[in-house]
XYZ file of C-alpha atoms in Angstrom:
417
model
C 10.525 2.563 6.567
C 13.471 2.747 4.225
C 15.556 -0.362 3.505
C 18.641 1.283 4.948
C 16.946 1.717 8.324
C 15.622 -1.826 8.493
C 17.569 -4.437 10.435
C 16.300 -7.986 10.439
C 16.477 -9.653 13.874
C 19.122 -12.317 14.160
C 17.936 -15.896 14.377
C 20.020 -16.212 17.552
C 18.343 -13.287 19.301
C 16.121 -14.115 22.228
C 12.679 -12.885 21.207
C 10.844 -14.469 24.092
C 11.513 -11.904 26.872
C 9.534 -8.699 27.017
C 11.088 -5.425 28.083
C 10.389 -5.236 31.801
C 10.582 -1.421 31.704
C 7.820 -1.111 29.107
C 4.621 0.518 30.366
C 1.513 -1.570 30.863
C -0.581 -1.984 27.744
C -3.504 -0.181 29.336
C -1.490 2.903 30.234
C 0.128 3.022 26.767
C -3.097 2.596 24.823
C -3.892 5.609 22.613
C -7.299 7.209 22.510
C -9.624 6.621 19.575
C -8.871 10.124 18.314
C -5.137 9.430 18.441
C -5.589 6.170 16.560
C -7.529 7.851 13.757
C -5.057 10.734 13.613
C -2.169 8.303 13.327
C -3.818 6.266 10.596
C -4.760 9.351 8.619
C -1.684 11.415 9.435
C -2.048 13.326 6.206
C -4.100 12.957 3.080
C -0.934 11.650 1.435
C -0.407 8.693 3.752
C 2.024 10.025 6.347
C 5.686 10.941 6.558
C 6.926 7.468 5.602
C 5.060 7.436 2.294
C 7.268 6.694 -0.719
C 6.307 8.995 -3.583
C 8.017 9.809 -6.887
C 5.178 11.558 -8.725
C 2.956 14.038 -6.887
C -0.783 14.413 -7.514
C 0.079 17.508 -9.529
C 2.281 15.464 -11.840
C 5.608 16.722 -10.474
C 8.544 14.315 -10.420
C 10.207 14.171 -6.994
C 13.173 12.195 -5.725
C 13.456 9.720 -2.875
C 16.704 8.813 -1.083
C 16.058 5.069 -1.203
C 13.686 4.353 -4.046
C 14.552 6.580 -6.978
C 14.241 4.800 -10.290
C 15.537 5.403 -13.788
C 12.827 4.848 -16.348
C 12.664 5.580 -20.053
C 10.056 7.636 -21.858
C 8.916 4.494 -23.632
C 8.308 2.715 -20.327
C 6.361 5.686 -19.014
C 4.157 5.768 -22.093
C 3.566 2.016 -21.817
C 2.465 2.293 -18.196
C 0.121 5.148 -19.067
C -1.367 2.962 -21.793
C -1.675 0.049 -19.348
C -3.649 2.141 -16.871
C -5.955 3.732 -19.425
C -6.813 0.455 -21.126
C -7.461 -1.524 -17.976
C -9.589 1.277 -16.537
C -11.688 1.307 -19.691
C -12.173 -2.464 -19.509
C -13.075 -2.104 -15.841
C -15.711 0.553 -16.607
C -17.172 -1.647 -19.324
C -17.364 -4.548 -16.893
C -19.286 -2.337 -14.496
C -21.736 -1.367 -17.248
C -22.218 -4.968 -18.370
C -23.196 -5.998 -14.863
C -25.683 -3.137 -14.586
C -27.229 -4.335 -17.848
C -27.653 -7.887 -16.565
C -24.821 -9.463 -18.545
C -22.639 -10.263 -15.512
C -23.683 -11.586 -12.145
C -21.262 -9.245 -10.380
C -18.270 -7.050 -11.164
C -15.425 -6.018 -8.858
C -14.136 -2.546 -9.784
C -10.529 -1.398 -9.567
C -11.228 2.291 -10.250
C -8.493 4.348 -8.586
C -6.151 1.420 -7.961
C -4.630 1.226 -11.451
C -1.226 2.646 -10.479
C -0.732 0.219 -7.595
C -1.568 -2.774 -9.768
C 0.288 -1.749 -12.917
C 3.374 -0.677 -10.953
C 3.508 -3.960 -9.048
C 2.551 -6.030 -12.080
C 5.298 -4.560 -14.240
C 7.850 -5.246 -11.495
C 7.219 -8.996 -11.763
C 9.521 -11.049 -13.981
C 8.252 -13.860 -16.235
C 9.493 -16.562 -13.843
C 7.767 -14.976 -10.834
C 4.318 -15.987 -9.587
C 1.390 -13.772 -8.609
C -1.500 -14.773 -6.358
C -4.442 -12.340 -6.705
C -7.654 -11.727 -4.861
C -10.588 -10.898 -7.162
C -9.813 -7.260 -8.069
C -6.407 -7.586 -9.745
C -7.491 -6.843 -13.309
C -4.418 -4.636 -13.767
C -2.018 -7.332 -12.565
C -3.722 -9.814 -14.886
C -3.156 -7.399 -17.777
C 0.543 -7.210 -16.919
C 0.753 -11.015 -16.865
C -0.562 -11.231 -20.407
C -4.122 -12.206 -19.481
C -6.638 -10.610 -21.829
C -9.534 -8.870 -20.020
C -12.004 -11.135 -21.818
C -10.517 -14.066 -19.883
C -11.838 -12.500 -16.672
C -15.440 -12.511 -17.806
C -16.273 -16.168 -17.186
C -15.805 -15.801 -13.441
C -18.228 -12.878 -13.207
C -20.703 -14.325 -15.706
C -20.701 -17.633 -13.876
C -19.505 -19.808 -16.741
C -16.117 -20.862 -15.324
C -13.756 -20.421 -12.394
C -11.050 -18.793 -14.506
C -9.946 -19.558 -18.025
C -6.226 -18.764 -17.959
C -3.401 -21.184 -17.253
C -1.514 -20.182 -14.063
C 1.587 -22.061 -15.197
C 1.704 -20.231 -18.518
C 0.837 -16.764 -17.248
C 2.559 -16.813 -13.866
C -0.653 -15.784 -12.113
C -3.036 -17.876 -10.077
C -6.788 -17.821 -10.554
C -8.877 -15.246 -8.723
C -9.460 -16.085 -5.060
C -12.895 -15.332 -3.657
C -12.179 -16.499 -0.088
C -10.790 -13.387 1.581
C -7.075 -13.670 2.327
C -6.703 -17.310 1.298
C -4.295 -16.364 -1.487
C -1.716 -15.292 1.112
C -1.443 -18.839 2.445
C -1.237 -20.212 -1.095
C 1.423 -17.664 -2.048
C 3.545 -18.455 0.989
C 3.363 -22.178 0.274
C 4.372 -21.615 -3.332
C 7.245 -19.348 -2.252
C 8.455 -21.944 0.234
C 8.539 -24.401 -2.664
C 10.627 -21.952 -4.694
C 13.135 -21.814 -1.866
C 13.202 -25.571 -1.260
C 13.852 -26.150 -4.971
C 16.840 -23.791 -4.980
C 15.202 -21.075 -7.095
C 16.021 -18.307 -4.594
C 19.320 -16.618 -3.747
C 21.222 -19.013 -5.989
C 24.560 -17.400 -6.832
C 25.741 -20.435 -8.813
C 23.560 -19.445 -11.750
C 22.301 -16.299 -13.407
C 20.863 -14.198 -10.538
C 18.244 -12.889 -12.959
C 16.806 -16.417 -13.066
C 15.950 -16.409 -9.354
C 12.253 -16.382 -8.552
C 9.863 -14.610 -6.203
C 6.165 -14.600 -5.424
C 3.820 -11.662 -4.911
C 0.352 -11.831 -3.405
C -2.314 -9.128 -3.494
C -5.003 -8.351 -0.929
C -6.944 -5.443 0.527
C -6.829 -3.716 3.885
C -9.882 -5.645 5.069
C -8.156 -8.956 4.404
C -5.517 -8.099 7.019
C -8.124 -9.005 9.649
C -8.337 -12.551 8.301
C -6.417 -15.403 9.894
C -5.134 -16.631 6.523
C -3.137 -13.420 6.037
C -1.610 -13.718 9.492
C -0.771 -17.384 8.988
C 0.797 -16.686 5.610
C 3.026 -13.999 7.112
C 4.065 -16.187 10.056
C 5.135 -19.057 7.797
C 6.808 -16.675 5.327
C 8.798 -15.110 8.133
C 10.070 -18.252 9.840
C 11.014 -19.876 6.518
C 12.348 -16.683 4.887
C 10.034 -17.412 1.992
C 10.571 -15.225 -1.108
C 7.121 -13.634 -1.018
C 6.044 -9.992 -1.250
C 2.747 -9.206 0.467
C 1.155 -6.365 -1.507
C -1.696 -4.781 0.463
C -3.830 -2.307 -1.466
C -5.121 -0.140 1.351
C -8.099 1.423 -0.390
C -9.424 2.760 2.942
C -12.557 0.621 3.082
C -13.239 -3.086 3.664
C -16.698 -2.877 2.127
C -18.327 -0.624 4.766
C -15.636 -0.832 7.442
C -12.956 1.909 7.433
C -9.291 1.185 8.086
C -9.409 2.407 11.674
C -11.839 -0.438 12.444
C -9.240 -2.935 11.172
C -6.040 -1.834 12.918
C -4.580 0.427 15.590
C -1.333 1.025 13.707
C -0.641 1.760 10.026
C -0.770 -1.529 8.173
C 2.838 -1.487 6.937
C 4.075 -1.310 10.546
C 2.551 -4.713 11.245
C 5.429 -6.330 9.353
C 7.806 -5.590 12.229
C 5.877 -7.990 14.439
C 6.560 -10.806 11.978
C 10.234 -9.934 11.625
C 10.420 -8.488 8.121
C 10.276 -4.986 6.636
C 7.131 -3.068 5.795
C 6.935 -0.093 3.453
C 4.129 2.342 2.665
C 3.998 3.592 -0.912
C 1.727 6.070 -2.654
C -0.575 3.617 -4.399
C -1.736 6.311 -6.820
C 1.844 6.823 -8.031
C 2.741 4.226 -10.640
C 6.454 5.130 -10.537
C 6.726 4.678 -6.782
C 4.685 1.468 -6.921
C 7.052 0.120 -9.573
C 10.202 1.182 -7.709
C 9.166 -0.224 -4.319
C 7.854 -3.450 -5.859
C 11.096 -3.966 -7.785
C 13.129 -3.529 -4.609
C 10.894 -5.844 -2.581
C 10.934 -8.578 -5.230
C 14.716 -8.326 -5.494
C 14.935 -8.735 -1.710
C 12.822 -11.862 -1.931
C 14.693 -13.329 -4.917
C 18.062 -12.801 -3.273
C 17.036 -14.869 -0.244
C 16.422 -12.046 2.233
C 12.885 -13.177 2.957
C 9.466 -11.529 2.756
C 8.434 -7.864 2.513
C 5.097 -6.176 3.178
C 4.092 -3.293 0.901
C 1.136 -1.128 1.843
C -0.052 0.744 -1.248
C -1.936 3.719 0.176
C -4.747 4.344 -2.287
C -8.524 4.761 -2.493
C -11.283 2.716 -4.056
C -13.216 5.308 -6.069
C -16.071 2.930 -6.815
C -18.106 0.523 -4.724
C -16.556 -2.611 -3.258
C -18.496 -4.586 -5.861
C -21.573 -3.879 -7.956
C -23.592 -5.419 -5.103
C -22.436 -2.662 -2.747
C -23.784 0.879 -2.273
C -20.809 2.899 -1.062
C -22.900 6.090 -0.715
C -24.407 4.602 2.446
C -21.144 4.793 4.385
C -18.632 7.043 2.568
C -18.531 10.814 2.545
C -18.663 12.404 -0.886
C -16.032 14.949 0.218
C -13.490 12.147 0.638
C -14.260 10.797 -2.812
C -13.885 14.231 -4.401
C -10.563 14.778 -2.624
C -9.180 11.492 -3.925
C -10.325 12.259 -7.467
C -7.725 15.038 -7.419
C -5.078 12.338 -6.852
C -6.178 10.265 -9.833
C -3.265 7.975 -10.833
C -3.870 8.287 -14.578
C -4.285 12.036 -14.609
C -1.060 12.720 -12.704
C 0.954 10.626 -15.169
C -0.804 12.254 -18.149
C 0.110 15.699 -16.855
C 3.717 14.639 -16.313
C 4.031 13.137 -19.798
C 2.691 16.271 -21.470
C 4.619 18.736 -19.299
C 7.923 16.963 -19.883
C 7.109 16.427 -23.580
C 7.503 12.691 -23.160
C 4.215 12.320 -25.013
C 1.968 14.647 -26.995
C -1.784 14.966 -27.306
C -1.715 12.721 -30.339
C -0.407 9.877 -28.191
C -3.042 10.533 -25.516
C -5.802 10.426 -28.142
C -4.369 7.288 -29.710
C -4.419 5.480 -26.362
C -7.986 6.592 -25.742
C -9.065 5.281 -29.130
C -7.356 1.968 -28.378
C -9.194 1.846 -25.051
C -12.541 2.278 -26.811
C -11.659 -0.528 -29.220
C -10.827 -2.765 -26.245
C -14.149 -1.905 -24.589
C -16.032 -2.799 -27.766
C -14.225 -6.125 -28.090
C -14.764 -6.790 -24.381
C -18.500 -6.158 -24.670
C -18.952 -8.220 -27.831
C -17.093 -11.125 -26.293
C -19.317 -11.010 -23.213
C -22.561 -10.860 -25.197
C -21.527 -13.824 -27.333
C -20.225 -16.122 -24.616
C -21.892 -19.555 -24.876
C -23.625 -20.959 -21.842
C -21.827 -24.027 -20.498
C -23.633 -27.381 -20.630
C -25.198 -28.463 -17.331
C -22.711 -31.306 -16.831
C -19.929 -28.708 -16.670
C -20.577 -28.096 -12.971
C -19.617 -31.705 -12.225
C -16.599 -32.032 -14.526
C -13.833 -30.310 -12.579
C -14.652 -30.995 -8.958
C -11.772 -33.449 -8.530
C -8.699 -34.239 -10.609
C -9.967 -37.815 -10.975
C -13.621 -38.688 -11.352
C -15.427 -39.304 -8.087
C -18.124 -42.010 -8.073
C -20.256 -39.838 -5.781
C -20.049 -36.780 -8.044
C -20.583 -38.936 -11.145
C -23.775 -40.339 -9.592
C -24.980 -36.839 -8.779
C -24.283 -35.770 -12.362
C -26.208 -38.693 -13.839
C -29.125 -38.100 -11.515
C -29.269 -34.399 -12.385
C -29.061 -34.962 -16.148
C -31.771 -37.604 -15.900
C -33.920 -35.086 -14.023
C -33.415 -32.452 -16.740
C -34.312 -34.911 -19.486
C -37.785 -35.267 -18.020
C -38.835 -31.741 -19.013
C -40.913 -31.330 -22.174
C -38.606 -28.631 -23.595
C -35.405 -30.446 -22.649
C -32.742 -30.481 -25.324
C -29.389 -29.106 -26.269
C -28.583 -26.296 -28.635
C -25.592 -26.251 -30.939
C -23.348 -25.111 -28.076
C -24.363 -28.057 -25.903
C -26.413 -25.942 -23.477
C -29.831 -26.832 -22.178
C -32.477 -24.634 -23.751
């Protein structure tokens, strides 16, 4: 739905009375076939899809979301996507080789994440799930800082206050509640819609989640609170078609972006494999939030081209034909074709970026292989902000237990051998 066609309900409107002429829910219920047809209206995401760059690399216009962007910005976003994909592929390989406990791939979702990530301003805040490697890259977080979570050595090594991005959230959907609370704080502190100062200094929050998370109560609760408090938060749903083994039609009976209407704020569906459209829609949504107009839901219609995690076997529930069809909509390839066709970049630039990606992968791997194991007391050190007598007693008991082994000792890094 375009912004021009969206009208927010007035606070004074009576929302408590249903339309007495509406048909009964049972008589209006669509068939299963109609539900699936509606959710998969076309392979491009339906008539309301916002798209600025086709899968063939053709630039198209949009009446509401056109964007002016320089050649330099286009080259930078291409570089962003190539580098983070290469780091992602290396993470996958490291897990297969026993160096990581698990890895969560983003393959195919680079455009959604880079477009949204580049729309954020330094003063904004991002709340991720556990797949937002591209958003982390845009927030200045080096890919090596992600490794501790998946190797099991820490819960996240970056500073949310410095980077403007929270730590990865493993509990599905919980980040939406956290993001809404943070955004409410931004509003209460006068950091939203403040015309008495530089409007560019206003703040907003963006939270990222998948289509499966929309079935979690935390997402619903976050949207309810965001709506009634007009919190400056953008809900960015990466609809990658599968919540592990459950397809989208098992999660909802309407397209996900249309759910926003029930909460009282706009929802927009964007081509999540189009980095230009993802950037344009995210910029608009964040500006809406910063200006005090309240929340927005973005559904980035994309496809997860790898398994949900390295613990998942997607071949057990996905059709290979679908995967092959989505490979033709690859977000990196369509931008590469556009850059070359329009002579915004040449093959030398493409090769240079690829070489840089290989250097990143090498550094990423070497960092992982040389990560020190944390000392055993580490698991007790950050449970509470202040030391708990109970946890301290558990720590002392555990360390005393370890000291009883014949080979007990600490290496130069402080780890038990």
